[in-house]
Coordinates of N, CA and C in Angstrom, one line a residue:
M325 N -37.7 -104.0 -22.8 CA -38.0 -103.0 -23.7 C -38.2 -101.7 -23.0
S326 N -37.4 -100.7 -23.3 CA -37.5 -99.4 -22.6 C -38.1 -98.4 -23.6
R327 N -38.9 -97.6 -23.0 CA -39.5 -96.5 -23.9 C -38.7 -95.2 -23.6
R328 N -38.3 -94.6 -24.7 CA -37.6 -93.3 -24.5 C -38.6 -92.2 -24.7
R329 N -38.6 -91.3 -23.8 CA -39.5 -90.2 -23.8 C -38.7 -89.0 -24.4
S330 N -39.3 -88.3 -25.3 CA -38.6 -87.1 -25.8 C -39.0 -85.9 -25.0
V331 N -38.1 -85.2 -24.5 CA -38.4 -84.1 -23.7 C -38.3 -82.9 -24.7
P332 N -39.4 -82.1 -24.8 CA -39.3 -80.9 -25.7 C -38.4 -79.9 -25.1
V333 N -37.5 -79.4 -26.0 CA -36.6 -78.3 -25.6 C -37.1 -77.0 -26.2
E334 N -37.3 -76.1 -25.2 CA -37.8 -74.8 -25.7 C -36.6 -73.9 -26.2
Q335 N -36.7 -73.5 -27.4 CA -35.7 -72.6 -28.0 C -36.4 -71.5 -28.6
P336 N -35.8 -70.3 -28.4 CA -36.5 -69.1 -29.0 C -36.5 -69.3 -30.5
P337 N -37.5 -68.7 -31.2 CA -37.6 -68.8 -32.6 C -36.4 -68.2 -33.4
T338 N -35.9 -67.1 -32.9 CA -34.7 -66.6 -33.5 C -33.9 -66.0 -32.4
A339 N -32.6 -66.3 -32.4 CA -31.7 -65.9 -31.3 C -31.5 -64.4 -31.4
G340 N -31.4 -63.7 -30.3 CA -31.1 -62.3 -30.3 C -32.3 -61.4 -30.5
T341 N -33.5 -61.9 -30.4 CA -34.7 -61.1 -30.5 C -35.6 -61.4 -29.4
V342 N -36.5 -60.5 -29.1 CA -37.6 -60.6 -28.2 C -38.8 -59.8 -28.6
R343 N -40.0 -60.3 -28.3 CA -41.2 -59.6 -28.6 C -41.2 -58.2 -28.0
I344 N -41.7 -57.2 -28.7 CA -41.6 -55.8 -28.2 C -42.5 -55.6 -27.0
D345 N -43.6 -56.3 -26.9 CA -44.5 -56.1 -25.7 C -43.8 -56.7 -24.5
K346 N -43.1 -57.8 -24.6 CA -42.3 -58.3 -23.5 C -41.2 -57.4 -23.1
W347 N -40.5 -56.8 -24.1 CA -39.4 -56.0 -23.8 C -39.8 -54.7 -23.0
L348 N -40.9 -54.1 -23.5 CA -41.4 -52.9 -22.9 C -41.9 -53.2 -21.4
W349 N -42.4 -54.3 -21.2 CA -42.8 -54.7 -19.8 C -41.5 -55.0 -19.0
A350 N -40.5 -55.7 -19.6 CA -39.3 -55.9 -18.8 C -38.5 -54.7 -18.5
A351 N -38.6 -53.7 -19.5 CA -37.9 -52.4 -19.3 C -38.7 -51.4 -18.4
R352 N -39.8 -51.9 -17.9 CA -40.6 -51.1 -17.0 C -41.3 -49.9 -17.5
F353 N -41.5 -49.8 -18.8 CA -42.3 -48.7 -19.4 C -43.8 -48.9 -19.1
Y354 N -44.2 -50.2 -19.0 CA -45.6 -50.5 -18.8 C -45.7 -51.5 -17.6
K355 N -46.7 -51.5 -16.8 CA -46.9 -52.3 -15.7 C -47.2 -53.8 -16.0
T356 N -47.9 -54.0 -17.1 CA -48.3 -55.3 -17.6 C -48.0 -55.4 -19.1
R357 N -47.9 -56.7 -19.5 CA -47.8 -56.9 -20.9 C -49.1 -56.5 -21.7
A358 N -50.2 -56.7 -21.0 CA -51.5 -56.3 -21.7 C -51.5 -54.8 -21.9
L359 N -51.0 -54.0 -21.0 CA -51.0 -52.5 -21.2 C -50.0 -52.2 -22.3
A360 N -48.9 -52.9 -22.4 CA -47.9 -52.7 -23.4 C -48.5 -53.0 -24.8
S361 N -49.2 -54.1 -24.9 CA -49.8 -54.6 -26.1 C -50.8 -53.6 -26.6
E362 N -51.6 -53.1 -25.6 CA -52.6 -52.1 -26.0 C -52.0 -50.8 -26.5
A363 N -50.9 -50.3 -25.9 CA -50.3 -49.1 -26.3 C -49.7 -49.3 -27.7
I364 N -49.1 -50.5 -27.9 CA -48.5 -50.7 -29.3 C -49.6 -50.8 -30.3
S365 N -50.7 -51.4 -30.0 CA -51.8 -51.5 -31.0 C -52.4 -50.1 -31.2
G366 N -52.4 -49.3 -30.2 CA -52.9 -47.9 -30.4 C -52.0 -47.0 -31.1
G367 N -50.8 -47.4 -31.4 CA -49.9 -46.5 -32.2 C -49.0 -45.6 -31.3
H368 N -49.0 -45.9 -30.0 CA -48.2 -45.1 -29.1 C -46.7 -45.6 -29.0
V369 N -46.4 -46.7 -29.7 CA -45.0 -47.2 -29.7 C -44.6 -47.4 -31.2
Q370 N -43.5 -46.9 -31.5 CA -42.9 -47.0 -32.9 C -41.5 -47.5 -32.8
V371 N -41.1 -48.3 -33.8 CA -39.8 -48.8 -33.9 C -39.2 -48.2 -35.2
D372 N -38.1 -47.5 -35.0 CA -37.4 -46.8 -36.2 C -38.4 -46.0 -37.0
G373 N -39.4 -45.3 -36.3 CA -40.4 -44.4 -37.0 C -41.6 -45.1 -37.6
N374 N -41.7 -46.4 -37.4 CA -42.8 -47.2 -38.0 C -43.7 -47.8 -36.9
R375 N -45.0 -47.8 -37.2 CA -45.9 -48.5 -36.3 C -45.6 -50.0 -36.4
V376 N -45.8 -50.6 -35.2 CA -45.6 -52.1 -35.2 C -46.7 -52.8 -34.5
K377 N -46.6 -54.1 -34.5 CA -47.6 -54.9 -33.8 C -46.9 -55.5 -32.5
P378 N -47.7 -55.9 -31.5 CA -47.1 -56.4 -30.3 C -46.2 -57.6 -30.4
A379 N -46.4 -58.4 -31.5 CA -45.6 -59.6 -31.7 C -44.3 -59.3 -32.4
R380 N -44.0 -58.1 -32.8 CA -42.8 -57.8 -33.6 C -41.6 -58.1 -32.8
L381 N -40.6 -58.7 -33.4 CA -39.4 -59.0 -32.7 C -38.4 -57.8 -32.7
L382 N -38.0 -57.5 -31.5 CA -37.1 -56.4 -31.4 C -35.6 -56.8 -31.3
R383 N -34.8 -56.0 -31.9 CA -33.3 -56.4 -31.9 C -32.5 -55.3 -31.2
V384 N -31.3 -55.6 -30.8 CA -30.4 -54.6 -30.2 C -30.1 -53.6 -31.2
G385 N -30.1 -52.3 -30.8 CA -29.7 -51.2 -31.7 C -30.8 -50.5 -32.4
E386 N -32.0 -51.0 -32.3 CA -33.2 -50.4 -32.8 C -33.6 -49.2 -31.9
T387 N -34.2 -48.2 -32.6 CA -34.7 -47.0 -31.8 C -36.2 -47.2 -31.6
V388 N -36.7 -47.1 -30.4 CA -38.1 -47.2 -30.0 C -38.6 -45.9 -29.5
T389 N -39.7 -45.4 -30.0 CA -40.3 -44.2 -29.5 C -41.6 -44.6 -28.7
I390 N -41.7 -44.1 -27.5 CA -42.8 -44.5 -26.6 C -43.5 -43.2 -26.1
R391 N -44.8 -43.2 -26.3 CA -45.6 -42.1 -25.8 C -46.6 -42.5 -24.8
K392 N -46.5 -41.9 -23.6 CA -47.5 -42.2 -22.5 C -48.0 -40.9 -22.0
G393 N -49.2 -40.6 -22.5 CA -49.8 -39.3 -22.1 C -49.0 -38.2 -22.8
Q394 N -48.5 -37.2 -21.9 CA -47.8 -36.1 -22.4 C -46.3 -36.4 -22.5
I395 N -45.8 -37.5 -21.9 CA -44.4 -37.9 -21.9 C -44.1 -38.7 -23.1
E396 N -42.9 -38.4 -23.7 CA -42.4 -39.2 -24.8 C -40.9 -39.5 -24.6
W397 N -40.6 -40.8 -24.8 CA -39.2 -41.3 -24.7 C -38.8 -41.7 -26.1
Q398 N -37.5 -41.5 -26.4 CA -36.9 -42.1 -27.6 C -35.7 -42.8 -27.1
V399 N -35.7 -44.1 -27.2 CA -34.7 -44.9 -26.6 C -34.0 -45.9 -27.6
V400 N -32.8 -46.2 -27.4 CA -32.1 -47.1 -28.3 C -31.9 -48.4 -27.4
V401 N -32.3 -49.5 -28.0 CA -32.3 -50.8 -27.3 C -30.8 -51.2 -27.2
R402 N -30.4 -51.4 -25.9 CA -29.1 -51.8 -25.6 C -28.9 -53.3 -25.3
A403 N -30.0 -53.9 -24.7 CA -30.0 -55.3 -24.3 C -31.4 -55.8 -24.3
L404 N -31.6 -57.1 -24.5 CA -32.9 -57.7 -24.5 C -33.1 -58.5 -23.2
S405 N -34.4 -58.6 -22.8 CA -34.7 -59.4 -21.6 C -36.2 -59.7 -21.7
V406 N -36.5 -60.9 -21.3 CA -37.9 -61.3 -21.2 C -38.3 -61.4 -19.7
R407 N -37.4 -61.1 -18.8 CA -37.7 -61.2 -17.4 C -37.8 -59.7 -16.8
R408 N -38.8 -59.5 -16.0 CA -38.9 -58.2 -15.4 C -38.2 -58.2 -14.1
G409 N -37.1 -57.5 -14.1 CA -36.2 -57.4 -12.9 C -36.4 -56.1 -12.2
P410 N -35.5 -55.8 -11.3 CA -35.5 -54.5 -10.6 C -35.3 -53.3 -11.5
A411 N -35.7 -52.2 -11.1 CA -35.6 -51.0 -11.9 C -34.2 -50.7 -12.4
A412 N -33.2 -51.0 -11.6 CA -31.8 -50.8 -11.9 C -31.4 -51.7 -13.1
E413 N -31.9 -52.9 -13.2 CA -31.7 -53.8 -14.3 C -32.4 -53.3 -15.5
A414 N -33.6 -52.8 -15.3 CA -34.4 -52.3 -16.5 C -33.8 -51.1 -17.2
R415 N -33.1 -50.2 -16.4 CA -32.5 -49.1 -17.0 C -31.3 -49.5 -17.9
E416 N -30.7 -50.7 -17.6 CA -29.6 -51.2 -18.4 C -30.0 -51.7 -19.8
L417 N -31.3 -51.9 -20.0 CA -31.8 -52.4 -21.2 C -31.9 -51.4 -22.4
Y418 N -31.8 -50.1 -22.0 CA -31.9 -49.1 -23.1 C -31.1 -47.8 -22.7
D419 N -30.8 -47.0 -23.7 CA -30.2 -45.7 -23.6 C -31.2 -44.7 -24.2
E420 N -31.5 -43.7 -23.4 CA -32.4 -42.6 -23.9 C -31.5 -41.6 -24.7
T421 N -32.1 -41.2 -25.8 CA -31.3 -40.3 -26.6 C -31.2 -38.9 -25.9
E422 N -30.2 -38.2 -26.2 CA -29.9 -36.9 -25.6 C -31.1 -35.9 -25.9
A423 N -31.5 -35.9 -27.1 CA -32.6 -35.0 -27.5 C -33.9 -35.3 -26.8
S424 N -34.2 -36.6 -26.6 CA -35.4 -37.0 -25.9 C -35.3 -36.6 -24.4
R425 N -34.1 -36.8 -23.8 CA -33.9 -36.5 -22.4 C -34.1 -35.0 -22.2
Q426 N -33.5 -34.2 -23.1 CA -33.6 -32.7 -23.0 C -35.0 -32.2 -23.2
H427 N -35.7 -32.8 -24.2 CA -37.1 -32.4 -24.4 C -38.0 -32.7 -23.2
R428 N -37.8 -33.9 -22.6 CA -38.6 -34.3 -21.5 C -38.3 -33.5 -20.3
E429 N -37.1 -33.1 -20.0 CA -36.7 -32.2 -18.9 C -37.3 -30.8 -19.1
E430 N -37.4 -30.3 -20.3 CA -38.0 -29.0 -20.6 C -39.5 -29.0 -20.3
R431 N -40.2 -30.1 -20.7 CA -41.6 -30.3 -20.4 C -41.9 -30.4 -18.9
D432 N -41.0 -31.1 -18.2 CA -41.1 -31.2 -16.8 C -41.0 -29.8 -16.1
E433 N -40.1 -29.0 -16.6 CA -39.8 -27.7 -16.0 C -41.1 -26.8 -16.3
Q434 N -41.6 -26.9 -17.5 CA -42.8 -26.1 -17.9 C -44.0 -26.5 -17.0
R435 N -44.1 -27.8 -16.8 CA -45.2 -28.3 -15.9 C -45.1 -27.7 -14.5
R436 N -43.8 -27.7 -14.0 CA -43.6 -27.2 -12.7 C -43.9 -25.8 -12.5
L437 N -43.5 -25.0 -13.5 CA -43.7 -23.5 -13.5 C -45.2 -23.3 -13.6
L438 N -45.9 -24.0 -14.4 CA -47.4 -23.9 -14.5 C -48.1 -24.2 -13.2
A439 N -47.6 -25.2 -12.6 CA -48.3 -25.7 -11.3 C -48.0 -24.6 -10.2
D440 N -46.8 -24.0 -10.2 CA -46.5 -22.9 -9.2 C -47.3 -21.7 -9.5
S441 N -47.7 -21.4 -10.7 CA -48.4 -20.2 -11.0 C -49.9 -20.4 -10.7
A442 N -50.4 -21.6 -10.7 CA -51.9 -21.8 -10.5 C -52.2 -21.7 -9.0
P443 N -53.3 -21.0 -8.7 CA -53.7 -20.9 -7.3 C -54.1 -22.2 -6.6
H444 N -53.6 -22.5 -5.4 CA -53.9 -23.7 -4.7 C -54.6 -23.3 -3.4
P445 N -55.7 -23.9 -3.1 CA -56.4 -23.6 -1.8 C -55.4 -24.0 -0.6
E446 N -55.6 -23.3 0.5 CA -54.7 -23.6 1.6 C -55.1 -24.9 2.3
K447 N -56.4 -25.3 2.2 CA -56.8 -26.6 2.8 C -58.0 -27.1 2.0
R448 N -58.4 -28.3 2.3 CA -59.5 -28.9 1.7 C -60.8 -28.3 2.2
P449 N -61.9 -28.2 1.4 CA -63.1 -27.6 1.9 C -63.7 -28.5 3.0
D450 N -64.3 -27.9 4.0 CA -65.0 -28.7 5.0 C -66.4 -29.0 4.5
K451 N -67.2 -29.6 5.4 CA -68.5 -30.0 4.9 C -69.4 -28.8 4.5
R452 N -69.4 -27.8 5.3 CA -70.2 -26.6 5.0 C -69.8 -26.0 3.7
A453 N -68.5 -25.9 3.5 CA -68.0 -25.3 2.2 C -68.3 -26.2 1.0
R454 N -68.3 -27.5 1.2 CA -68.6 -28.4 0.1 C -70.1 -28.2 -0.3
R455 N -70.9 -28.1 0.7 CA -72.4 -27.8 0.5 C -72.6 -26.5 -0.3
R456 N -71.9 -25.5 0.0 CA -72.0 -24.2 -0.7 C -71.5 -24.4 -2.1
I457 N -70.4 -25.1 -2.3 CA -69.9 -25.4 -3.7 C -70.9 -26.1 -4.5
I458 N -71.5 -27.1 -3.9 CA -72.6 -27.9 -4.6 C -73.8 -27.0 -5.0
Q459 N -74.2 -26.2 -4.0 CA -75.3 -25.3 -4.3 C -75.0 -24.4 -5.4
F460 N -73.8 -23.8 -5.4 CA -73.4 -22.8 -6.4 C -73.3 -23.5 -7.8
R461 N -72.8 -24.7 -7.8 CA -72.6 -25.5 -9.1 C -74.0 -25.9 -9.7
D462 N -74.9 -26.2 -8.8 CA -76.2 -26.7 -9.3 C -77.2 -25.6 -9.8
R463 N -76.8 -24.4 -9.5 CA -77.7 -23.3 -9.9 C -77.8 -23.1 -11.4

C-alpha cells in the first residue's frame, strides 16, 4: 500500500498581474516592499489617477504616478516582475511619459541653478568657529 503525497503547486491568483507594492520594489522605485506599501497607503502612488491599496493587482499598460519628496514620475507599466533584478532590468519594466521626463528635468535644472546661487562656505568651521557659532546661536 503506497501513500501518495500531494505536492501543492503555487500558481498566481490571476495570470498577468502582480501586486503594486512588489512591482514598485522590483522596478527599484523603493528600496523595500515595506517602504513601497507605506508610500501607497500614504497616497503617494496612484494608478490611472486613483488612490490604491498595496495589494492592488497591477497590469501591463496601466499608468502609475509616483511621488517621492519633490520628485514625481508618471510611468506606463511595460512588463511585470516580482523579482528585484539589476537596475538595467528594472528600467525595462516601465516607460516614463515624455511630459513627466520633461517636468522632472526642468525641476532638476531649477534646483541646480538655486544651489549655484546660494552661498557656500569655502571650508567646514573649525572647533573655534563652531564655538562662536554656538555662542551666537544661544544668545
